[in-house]
Each structure stands twice: as C-alpha cells, then as structure tokens.
Coordinates of C-alpha atoms and ligand atoms in Angstrom, one line a residue:
M2 CA 41.7 14.1 33.4
A3 CA 42.0 14.6 37.1
D4 CA 42.7 11.6 39.3
E5 CA 39.9 10.7 41.7
C6 CA 37.3 12.7 39.7
L7 CA 34.0 10.8 39.2
F8 CA 33.0 12.8 36.1
C9 CA 36.4 12.4 34.5
G10 CA 35.8 8.7 35.0
I11 CA 32.5 8.9 33.1
V12 CA 34.3 10.8 30.3
A13 CA 37.0 8.1 30.2
G14 CA 34.4 5.3 30.3
T15 CA 35.6 3.7 33.5
V16 CA 32.5 4.8 35.4
P17 CA 29.2 3.8 33.7
A18 CA 26.6 6.4 32.9
Q19 CA 23.4 6.7 30.9
K20 CA 24.6 8.9 28.1
V21 CA 22.1 11.3 26.5
R22 CA 24.3 13.3 24.2
E23 CA 27.9 13.6 23.2
D24 CA 30.0 16.0 21.1
D25 CA 33.7 16.8 20.8
E26 CA 33.8 19.0 23.9
T27 CA 30.9 17.9 26.1
L28 CA 29.0 14.9 27.5
T29 CA 25.5 14.8 28.8
F30 CA 24.2 11.9 31.0
A31 CA 21.3 11.2 33.3
D32 CA 21.7 12.1 37.0
T33 CA 21.5 9.0 39.1
N34 CA 19.4 10.8 41.8
P35 CA 16.9 12.7 39.6
Q36 CA 15.1 15.6 41.1
A37 CA 12.6 16.0 38.2
P38 CA 11.2 13.7 35.5
F39 CA 14.0 15.0 33.2
H40 CA 17.3 15.6 35.0
V41 CA 20.6 15.4 33.2
L42 CA 24.1 16.7 33.8
V43 CA 26.0 18.5 31.0
I44 CA 29.8 18.5 31.5
P45 CA 32.9 19.6 29.6
R46 CA 35.1 16.6 28.7
K47 CA 38.1 18.3 30.1
H48 CA 38.4 18.7 33.9
I49 CA 37.3 22.2 35.0
P50 CA 36.3 22.3 38.7
D51 CA 33.5 24.9 38.8
I52 CA 31.7 27.7 36.9
G53 CA 34.3 30.2 38.1
A54 CA 37.1 28.3 36.3
L55 CA 34.8 27.7 33.3
G56 CA 34.3 31.5 33.0
A57 CA 38.1 31.8 32.5
D58 CA 37.9 29.4 29.5
P59 CA 35.5 31.1 26.9
D60 CA 35.7 28.3 24.4
A61 CA 34.7 25.7 27.0
A62 CA 32.0 27.9 28.3
A63 CA 30.5 28.5 24.9
A64 CA 30.7 24.7 24.2
L65 CA 28.8 24.0 27.4
L66 CA 26.1 26.5 26.6
R67 CA 25.7 25.1 23.1
A68 CA 25.3 21.7 24.5
I69 CA 22.6 22.8 27.0
R70 CA 20.8 24.4 24.1
A71 CA 21.1 21.2 22.0
V72 CA 19.9 19.0 24.9
A73 CA 16.8 21.3 25.3
Q74 CA 16.0 21.2 21.6
E75 CA 16.6 17.5 21.1
N76 CA 14.4 16.6 24.0
G77 CA 11.6 19.1 23.3
L78 CA 12.2 21.1 26.5
T79 CA 10.5 24.5 26.5
D80 CA 10.5 25.1 30.2
Y81 CA 13.6 23.9 32.1
R82 CA 15.9 25.0 35.0
T83 CA 19.6 25.1 34.6
V84 CA 21.6 25.0 37.9
F85 CA 25.4 25.3 38.6
N86 CA 26.1 24.6 42.2
T87 CA 29.4 26.3 43.2
G88 CA 31.0 25.3 46.5
A89 CA 30.0 22.7 49.1
K90 CA 27.9 25.1 51.1
V91 CA 25.4 25.4 48.3
G92 CA 25.4 21.8 47.4
Q93 CA 28.3 21.1 45.0
S94 CA 29.4 17.6 45.6
V95 CA 31.3 16.8 42.4
F96 CA 34.1 19.3 41.6
H97 CA 34.0 18.8 37.8
V98 CA 31.7 21.6 36.6
H99 CA 28.3 20.4 35.5
A100 CA 25.0 22.0 34.5
H101 CA 22.0 20.4 36.0
V102 CA 19.2 20.6 33.4
L103 CA 15.8 19.8 35.1
S104 CA 12.4 19.7 33.6
G105 CA 9.0 18.0 33.6
R106 CA 7.4 19.4 36.8
P107 CA 6.5 22.8 38.2
M108 CA 9.3 24.4 40.2
S109 CA 9.2 27.0 42.9
W110 CA 11.3 30.1 43.4
P111 CA 13.5 31.0 45.3
P112 CA 15.3 27.7 45.4
G113 CA 15.9 26.2 48.9
Ligands
5GP1 P1 26.2 18.7 42.7 O1 25.7 18.2 44.0 O2 27.7 18.7 42.6 O3 25.6 19.9 42.1 O4 25.7 17.6 41.6 C1 26.3 16.3 41.5 C2 25.2 15.4 40.9 O5 25.8 14.2 40.5 C3 24.1 15.0 41.9 O6 22.9 15.4 41.5 C4 24.2 13.5 42.0 O7 23.0 12.9 42.0 C5 25.0 13.2 40.7 N1 25.8 12.0 40.8 C6 26.6 11.6 41.8 N2 27.2 10.4 41.5 C7 26.8 10.1 40.3 C8 27.2 9.0 39.4 O8 28.0 8.2 39.7 N3 26.6 9.0 38.2 C9 25.7 10.0 37.8 N4 25.2 9.9 36.6 N5 25.4 11.0 38.6 C10 25.9 11.1 39.8
ZN2 ZN1 37.0 15.8 36.3

C-alpha cells in the first residue's frame, strides 16, 4: 500500500466505495463521477502506478484482464469501452492503475 493513495485506501477499507466485484488480486467499484450508465474502475489490490508498470508485472496484468472479462460477463455487457489513462496530460488523476469500464450508451471515436 502506498501512503496517500486514494485507491489503496479503498483496498484497505479506509475509503468507502460501492464495490461491484472482488477477487484475490483485484477490486472493482463504481466511479463516483460516472461518464456512462455503467462506469466502474477495475484495480489491482497492490499499488501499481500505471499501465506501463502493470506491463512489467505479467501476473498482475493477467489478473486485471481476467477481472475486466468477469465484470463484463457478470453484468451482461456486450459492448463496452475500456480506458487506461496514463499521465496527467491525458487525464490520469489517480496514480494507482485502473481500467475504466464504460457501457450503456453510444460512444464516439476518436476520444476527446
Ligand atoms: P483517471 O482520471 O485517473 O483516469 O480516473 C480516476 C477516476 O476516479 C475518475 O473517473 C474519478 O471520477 C474517480 N474517482 C475519484 N475519486 C474517487 C473516489 O473517491 N471514489 C471512487 N469510487 N472514484 C473516484
Ligand atoms: Zn495505490
């Protein structure tokens, strides 16, 4: 756990969250500022700052992908967008890697 990390606080239970799914390696919870009717964040329990660092940890990367797959299946999502923001210039605001999983409305491309 990293000090001062909001999402480590959610893993530790010191920060409240609307949990959607849990397993040994990951946690999924509702985004407090949803950008679609379905908008959750899927995170590793251990502190990993971004997708670059996640890519150096194949076990954690595989666990996160399995969790995204499970979230989609368990919630009947057929069409959904998965976003990893990496770096403040493209919108990363919490530096504990998280996959946004968004669904439930049409989405345009390219993203803004
Ligand atoms: P980022 O901007 O880093 O890609 O995504 C961070 C996300 O975390 C944002 O979509 C934001 O709404 C969400 N968020 C920020 N603070 C909290 C919080 O305390 N609880 C939850 N559940 N989500 C949060
Ligand atoms: Zn963290």
